[in-house]
Tab-separated table of C-alpha atoms and ligand atoms in Angstrom:
chain	number	residue	atom	x	y	z
A	1	UNK	CA	-6.051	25.005	5.721
A	2	UNK	CA	-5.780	21.258	6.177
A	3	UNK	CA	-2.514	19.350	6.425
A	4	UNK	CA	-3.727	16.437	4.306
A	5	UNK	CA	-6.428	15.969	1.671
A	6	UNK	CA	-7.417	12.523	0.403
A	7	UNK	CA	-9.179	12.017	-2.925
A	8	UNK	CA	-10.627	8.493	-3.133
A	9	UNK	CA	-11.609	6.780	0.115
A	10	UNK	CA	-11.732	3.122	-0.922
A	11	UNK	CA	-9.615	0.330	0.570
A	12	UNK	CA	-6.281	2.114	0.234
A	13	UNK	CA	-7.654	5.602	0.930
A	14	UNK	CA	-9.086	4.342	4.220
A	15	UNK	CA	-5.798	2.608	5.102
A	16	UNK	CA	-3.944	5.898	4.580
A	17	UNK	CA	-6.460	7.959	6.577
A	18	UNK	CA	-6.446	5.499	9.496
A	19	UNK	CA	-2.653	5.141	9.446
A	20	UNK	CA	-2.141	8.921	9.393
A	21	UNK	CA	-4.478	9.468	12.340
A	22	UNK	CA	-3.567	6.499	14.495
A	23	UNK	CA	0.132	6.079	13.718
A	24	UNK	CA	1.515	9.231	12.107
A	25	UNK	CA	-0.041	11.507	14.736
A	26	UNK	CA	-1.989	13.648	12.258
A	27	UNK	CA	-5.024	15.119	13.964
A	28	UNK	CA	-8.290	14.040	12.306
A	29	UNK	CA	-9.317	17.719	12.154
A	30	UNK	CA	-6.283	18.317	9.875
A	31	UNK	CA	-7.614	15.887	7.254
A	32	UNK	CA	-10.182	16.574	4.538
A	33	UNK	CA	-11.493	13.850	2.243
A	34	UNK	CA	-13.475	13.408	-0.950
A	35	UNK	CA	-14.982	10.428	-2.739
A	36	UNK	CA	-17.196	10.493	-5.817
A	37	UNK	CA	-19.313	7.935	-3.959
A	38	UNK	CA	-20.972	10.122	-1.304
A	39	UNK	CA	-22.098	7.153	0.768
A	40	UNK	CA	-18.467	6.069	1.039
A	41	UNK	CA	-17.314	9.624	1.792
A	42	UNK	CA	-19.888	9.976	4.593
A	43	UNK	CA	-18.889	6.627	6.053
A	44	UNK	CA	-15.233	7.738	6.248
A	45	UNK	CA	-16.130	11.196	7.609
A	46	UNK	CA	-18.191	9.663	10.411
A	47	UNK	CA	-15.819	6.821	11.218
A	48	UNK	CA	-12.634	8.932	11.433
A	49	UNK	CA	-14.081	12.322	12.364
A	50	UNK	CA	-12.396	13.982	9.356
A	51	UNK	CA	-13.860	16.748	7.190
A	52	UNK	CA	-15.622	15.897	3.916
A	53	UNK	CA	-15.675	18.305	1.017
A	54	UNK	CA	-15.987	18.654	-2.718
A	55	UNK	CA	-12.915	17.747	-4.703
A	56	UNK	CA	-12.000	21.337	-5.594
A	57	UNK	CA	-11.992	22.457	-1.958
A	58	UNK	CA	-9.841	19.477	-1.010
A	59	UNK	CA	-7.166	20.747	-3.390
A	60	UNK	CA	-7.613	24.404	-2.462
A	61	UNK	CA	-7.363	23.729	1.255
A	62	UNK	CA	-4.678	21.028	1.604
A	63	UNK	CA	-0.899	21.209	1.864
A	64	UNK	CA	-0.521	17.582	0.798
A	65	UNK	CA	-3.045	15.839	-1.468
A	66	UNK	CA	-3.167	12.037	-1.673
A	67	UNK	CA	-4.715	10.759	-4.913
A	68	UNK	CA	-6.088	7.287	-4.177
A	69	UNK	CA	-8.359	6.409	-7.119
A	70	UNK	CA	-7.989	3.488	-9.525
A	71	UNK	CA	-5.591	4.075	-12.465
A	72	UNK	CA	-8.585	4.123	-14.864
A	73	UNK	CA	-10.018	7.119	-12.937
A	74	UNK	CA	-6.844	9.237	-13.149
A	75	UNK	CA	-7.987	11.517	-15.958
A	76	UNK	CA	-11.526	12.034	-14.629
A	77	UNK	CA	-10.412	12.753	-11.091
A	78	UNK	CA	-7.739	15.287	-12.108
A	79	UNK	CA	-9.834	17.010	-14.781
A	80	UNK	CA	-11.707	19.402	-12.489
A	81	UNK	CA	-8.741	20.136	-10.196
A	82	UNK	CA	-5.697	20.269	-12.460
A	83	UNK	CA	-5.641	24.086	-12.574
A	84	UNK	CA	-6.055	24.528	-8.824
A	85	UNK	CA	-2.697	23.228	-7.643
A	86	UNK	CA	-0.069	25.719	-6.511
A	87	UNK	CA	3.734	25.446	-6.699
A	88	UNK	CA	4.185	24.762	-2.988
A	89	UNK	CA	1.681	21.904	-2.860
A	90	UNK	CA	2.519	18.210	-2.837
A	91	UNK	CA	0.535	15.632	-4.788
A	92	UNK	CA	1.119	12.068	-3.607
A	93	UNK	CA	-0.109	9.506	-6.123
A	94	UNK	CA	-0.870	5.983	-4.945
A	95	UNK	CA	-1.902	4.731	-8.394
A	96	UNK	CA	-0.224	1.473	-9.409
A	97	UNK	CA	1.708	1.701	-12.650
A	98	UNK	CA	1.019	5.393	-13.365
A	99	UNK	CA	4.271	7.243	-13.991
A	100	UNK	CA	5.157	10.615	-12.459
A	101	UNK	CA	5.698	11.870	-16.023
A	102	UNK	CA	2.078	11.073	-16.904
A	103	UNK	CA	0.747	12.915	-13.845
A	104	UNK	CA	2.993	15.903	-14.583
A	105	UNK	CA	1.591	16.019	-18.104
A	106	UNK	CA	-1.830	16.704	-16.540
A	107	UNK	CA	-0.840	18.806	-13.498
A	108	UNK	CA	2.262	20.959	-13.743
A	109	UNK	CA	2.555	22.839	-10.493
A	110	UNK	CA	2.645	20.550	-7.465
A	111	UNK	CA	5.636	18.486	-6.457
A	112	UNK	CA	4.580	14.967	-7.491
A	113	UNK	CA	5.516	12.054	-5.254
A	114	UNK	CA	4.612	8.494	-6.179
A	115	UNK	CA	4.111	5.901	-3.481
A	116	UNK	CA	3.250	2.214	-3.429
A	117	UNK	CA	1.833	1.265	-0.031
A	118	UNK	CA	0.022	-1.906	0.968
A	119	UNK	CA	-3.103	-2.522	3.038
A	120	UNK	CA	-1.288	-3.309	6.343
A	121	UNK	CA	-0.760	0.494	6.359
A	122	UNK	CA	-4.208	0.350	7.989
A	123	UNK	CA	-2.471	-0.743	11.211
A	124	UNK	CA	0.835	1.071	10.654
A	125	UNK	CA	2.524	-2.142	9.455
A	126	UNK	CA	2.671	-1.394	5.749
A	127	UNK	CA	5.506	-1.243	3.267
A	128	UNK	CA	5.667	2.059	1.431
A	129	UNK	CA	7.818	2.423	-1.665
A	130	UNK	CA	8.370	6.080	-2.560
A	131	UNK	CA	9.859	8.003	-5.499
A	132	UNK	CA	10.177	11.755	-5.766
A	133	UNK	CA	9.773	13.746	-8.965
A	134	UNK	CA	12.932	15.635	-7.976
A	135	UNK	CA	15.030	16.388	-4.950
A	136	UNK	CA	13.216	18.620	-2.493
A	137	UNK	CA	13.767	20.046	0.964
A	138	UNK	CA	10.359	18.583	1.849
A	139	UNK	CA	11.619	15.022	1.331
A	140	UNK	CA	12.258	14.259	5.011
A	141	UNK	CA	8.893	15.683	6.086
A	142	UNK	CA	7.116	13.470	3.561
A	143	UNK	CA	9.116	10.380	4.524
A	144	UNK	CA	8.366	11.031	8.219
A	145	UNK	CA	4.652	11.299	7.417
A	146	UNK	CA	4.750	8.037	5.446
A	147	UNK	CA	6.589	6.298	8.302
A	148	UNK	CA	3.296	6.431	10.191
A	149	UNK	CA	1.964	3.939	7.642
A	150	UNK	CA	4.855	1.478	7.931
A	151	UNK	CA	8.413	0.951	6.686
A	152	UNK	CA	9.428	3.369	3.955
A	153	UNK	CA	11.784	2.448	1.096
A	154	UNK	CA	12.874	5.181	-1.302
A	155	UNK	CA	13.541	3.676	-4.730
A	156	UNK	CA	14.098	4.791	-8.317
A	157	UNK	CA	10.743	5.171	-10.008
A	158	UNK	CA	11.223	2.166	-12.326
A	159	UNK	CA	11.542	-0.074	-9.246
A	160	UNK	CA	8.129	0.958	-7.927
A	161	UNK	CA	6.621	-1.651	-10.270
A	162	UNK	CA	8.621	-4.321	-8.452
A	163	UNK	CA	7.460	-2.956	-5.096
A	164	UNK	CA	3.916	-3.189	-6.477
A	165	UNK	CA	4.365	-6.842	-7.500
A	166	UNK	CA	6.086	-7.737	-4.221
A	167	UNK	CA	4.630	-5.781	-1.286
A	168	UNK	CA	1.712	-3.944	-2.924
A	169	UNK	CA	0.082	-7.193	-4.000
A	170	UNK	CA	1.985	-9.268	-1.414
A	171	UNK	CA	-0.642	-9.239	1.350
A	172	UNK	CA	-2.992	-11.061	-1.032
A	173	UNK	CA	-0.394	-13.798	-1.582
A	174	UNK	CA	0.179	-14.089	2.166
A	175	UNK	CA	-3.573	-14.252	2.934
A	176	UNK	CA	-3.879	-17.029	0.346
A	177	UNK	CA	-0.949	-18.900	1.934
A	178	UNK	CA	-2.408	-18.535	5.443
A	179	UNK	CA	-5.815	-19.764	4.240
A	180	UNK	CA	-4.146	-22.745	2.577
A	181	UNK	CA	-2.198	-23.561	5.776
A	182	UNK	CA	-5.446	-23.417	7.745
A	183	UNK	CA	-7.217	-25.642	5.231
A	184	UNK	CA	-4.377	-28.131	5.574
A	185	UNK	CA	-5.081	-28.097	9.304
A	186	UNK	CA	-8.778	-28.673	8.643
A	187	UNK	CA	-7.971	-31.581	6.326
A	188	UNK	CA	-6.035	-33.154	9.164
A	189	UNK	CA	-8.773	-32.594	11.745
A	190	UNK	CA	-8.621	-29.074	13.246
A	191	UNK	CA	-11.684	-26.768	13.229
A	192	UNK	CA	-11.110	-23.934	10.689
A	193	UNK	CA	-11.230	-21.080	13.227
A	194	UNK	CA	-8.524	-22.715	15.374
A	195	UNK	CA	-6.475	-23.647	12.312
A	196	UNK	CA	-6.696	-20.055	11.036
A	197	UNK	CA	-5.456	-18.600	14.338
A	198	UNK	CA	-2.602	-21.110	14.402
A	199	UNK	CA	-1.664	-20.440	10.764
A	200	UNK	CA	-1.775	-16.657	11.259
A	201	UNK	CA	0.434	-16.755	14.364
A	202	UNK	CA	2.849	-19.121	12.581
A	203	UNK	CA	3.346	-16.614	9.751
A	204	UNK	CA	3.549	-13.638	12.120
A	205	UNK	CA	6.008	-15.404	14.444
A	206	UNK	CA	8.201	-16.610	11.588
A	207	UNK	CA	8.275	-13.125	10.037
A	208	UNK	CA	9.175	-11.530	13.390
A	209	UNK	CA	11.909	-14.107	14.040
A	210	UNK	CA	13.399	-13.404	10.625
A	211	UNK	CA	13.271	-9.665	11.208
A	212	UNK	CA	14.612	-9.720	14.757
A	213	UNK	CA	17.469	-12.185	14.201
A	214	UNK	CA	18.488	-10.810	10.802
A	215	UNK	CA	19.343	-14.391	9.773
A	216	UNK	CA	19.030	-15.667	6.216
A	217	UNK	CA	15.677	-17.490	5.752
A	218	UNK	CA	17.538	-20.663	4.730
A	219	UNK	CA	19.412	-20.692	8.075
A	220	UNK	CA	16.179	-20.404	10.052
A	221	UNK	CA	14.520	-23.016	7.821
A	222	UNK	CA	17.299	-25.457	8.675
A	223	UNK	CA	16.779	-24.890	12.414
A	224	UNK	CA	13.213	-26.204	11.965
A	225	UNK	CA	14.137	-29.232	9.852
A	226	UNK	CA	15.234	-32.263	11.898
A	227	UNK	CA	16.989	-35.065	9.996
A	228	UNK	CA	14.293	-37.414	8.697
A	229	UNK	CA	11.758	-35.345	10.662
A	230	UNK	CA	8.362	-33.938	9.726
A	231	UNK	CA	9.524	-30.617	8.266
A	232	UNK	CA	11.744	-32.016	5.524
A	233	UNK	CA	8.835	-34.213	4.422
A	234	UNK	CA	6.606	-31.114	4.237
A	235	UNK	CA	9.292	-29.056	2.480
A	236	UNK	CA	9.807	-31.825	-0.066
A	237	UNK	CA	6.099	-31.617	-0.965
A	238	UNK	CA	6.452	-27.852	-1.513
A	239	UNK	CA	9.483	-28.498	-3.752
A	240	UNK	CA	7.603	-31.143	-5.768
A	241	UNK	CA	4.685	-28.728	-6.284
A	242	UNK	CA	7.050	-25.902	-7.335
A	243	UNK	CA	6.065	-23.601	-4.481
A	244	UNK	CA	9.067	-21.255	-4.828
A	245	UNK	CA	8.699	-21.201	-8.597
A	246	UNK	CA	5.043	-20.175	-8.216
A	247	UNK	CA	5.864	-17.382	-5.750
A	248	UNK	CA	8.710	-15.992	-7.880
A	249	UNK	CA	6.428	-16.030	-10.932
A	250	UNK	CA	3.662	-14.272	-8.994
A	251	UNK	CA	5.966	-11.335	-8.208
A	252	UNK	CA	7.325	-11.313	-11.771
A	253	UNK	CA	3.878	-11.367	-13.386
A	254	UNK	CA	2.404	-8.750	-11.054
A	255	UNK	CA	5.422	-6.480	-11.708
A	256	UNK	CA	4.880	-6.806	-15.457
A	257	UNK	CA	1.178	-6.075	-15.015
A	258	UNK	CA	2.027	-2.929	-13.035
A	259	UNK	CA	4.151	-1.733	-15.980
A	260	UNK	CA	1.135	-2.236	-18.289
A	261	UNK	CA	-1.400	-0.264	-16.212
B	301	NAI	N1	-5.803	-1.906	-2.488
B	301	NAI	C1	-4.484	-2.050	-2.379
B	301	NAI	O1	-3.967	-2.979	-1.746
B	301	NAI	C2	-3.562	-1.054	-3.016
B	301	NAI	C3	-4.029	-0.119	-3.914
B	301	NAI	N2	-3.170	0.779	-4.496
B	301	NAI	C4	-3.664	1.771	-5.422
B	301	NAI	O2	-4.610	2.577	-4.738
B	301	NAI	C5	-5.589	3.035	-5.644
B	301	NAI	C6	-6.962	2.790	-5.066
B	301	NAI	O3	-7.152	1.400	-4.878
B	301	NAI	P1	-8.292	0.859	-3.913
B	301	NAI	O4	-8.400	1.745	-2.715
B	301	NAI	O5	-8.028	-0.578	-3.720
B	301	NAI	O6	-9.583	1.081	-4.843
B	301	NAI	P2	-11.080	1.283	-4.388
B	301	NAI	O7	-11.929	1.019	-5.585
B	301	NAI	O8	-11.352	0.548	-3.120
B	301	NAI	O9	-11.150	2.858	-4.051
B	301	NAI	C7	-11.119	3.876	-5.013
B	301	NAI	C8	-12.062	4.972	-4.543
B	301	NAI	O10	-11.934	6.078	-5.416
B	301	NAI	C9	-13.233	6.665	-5.589
B	301	NAI	N3	-13.217	7.458	-6.810
B	301	NAI	C10	-13.252	7.031	-8.111
B	301	NAI	N4	-13.238	8.073	-8.953
B	301	NAI	C11	-13.181	9.205	-8.182
B	301	NAI	C12	-13.148	10.597	-8.478
B	301	NAI	N5	-13.170	11.041	-9.743
B	301	NAI	N6	-13.099	11.461	-7.441
B	301	NAI	C13	-13.103	11.020	-6.154
B	301	NAI	N7	-13.145	9.700	-5.818
B	301	NAI	C14	-13.177	8.814	-6.816
B	301	NAI	C15	-14.148	5.455	-5.641
B	301	NAI	O11	-15.499	5.796	-5.380
B	301	NAI	C16	-13.536	4.547	-4.576
B	301	NAI	O12	-14.125	4.741	-3.295
B	301	NAI	C17	-5.350	2.308	-6.975
B	301	NAI	O13	-4.780	3.189	-7.885
B	301	NAI	C18	-4.398	1.192	-6.624
B	301	NAI	O14	-3.491	0.942	-7.674
B	301	NAI	C19	-1.844	0.809	-4.172
B	301	NAI	C20	-1.339	-0.071	-3.282
B	301	NAI	C21	-2.131	-1.099	-2.668
B	302	LIG	O1	-4.157	-4.975	-7.485
B	302	LIG	C1	-3.776	-3.827	-7.704
B	302	LIG	O2	-3.674	-3.399	-8.876
B	302	LIG	C2	-3.398	-2.907	-6.560
B	302	LIG	C3	-1.967	-2.473	-6.649
B	302	LIG	C4	-1.243	-3.209	-5.569
B	302	LIG	C5	-2.299	-3.808	-4.784
B	302	LIG	N1	-3.467	-3.603	-5.304
């Protein structure tokens, strides 16, 4: 038996496998993986020293099965395995927008848990939203496992769409912001590689300061802004270009999209 099986070893599947091994303390020999793309499966097997197997064996041999395919591949991926699950197994779905109810309509037996992680799970710094099909004595064990991937927030299932629009998609917004900061630096004369390092550390440092002090962001913003200084001039530009409006709309629109998937 394996502790964990992973079906779908793309970007998020790899993040989960790496996070489980390097941060959650799951031994690589306790993990079995499958991907319809055998090249990808072999790459993951070699890189992380996990077992590779056909999809049916992954279900037959794992206590906990992570399903990490795209929402469009839900039906196909579950078709050949839906009758294999047993009552005491756990199926953790990572699929954005796909409701527990829909998964239960295909597979009846396992306890279905829905999570919404993000790619920083790759380094144990993710955000993981989680909803359980029902209360279970296995809840703490599952939460402890997920803690290896990052900070875990248990929410009502309908709020997982918001988690998707905020932290699931969020790294992409932050990467875009960091790239834009760096390009600003380039425009004003810094080489891109230096500007990128400076922009990245600025975002990391600001996020850590916020987290460690527990202050409201507006309080910390005011500590940076000297009267008639540089920062208020920069902030005014962001206001004029509707920066906050754009960010709020990004989360809103991505949340709505998650509900549509
Ligand atoms: N990439 C991200 O930041 C996040 C993704 N997710 C969710 O994770 C899921 C996967 O996303 P990504 O990893 O980005 O996609 P991806 O396209 O990188 O990986 C999906 C993998 O599933 C494999 N696959 C497809 N059909 C299969 C089948 N029938 N059996 C076995 N393997 C199969 C594909 O070959 C591919 O390697 C999606 O449902 C997405 O909503 C959730 C949170 C964040
Ligand atoms: O873009 C997507 O649909 C997935 C869900 C959250 C992050 N990536």
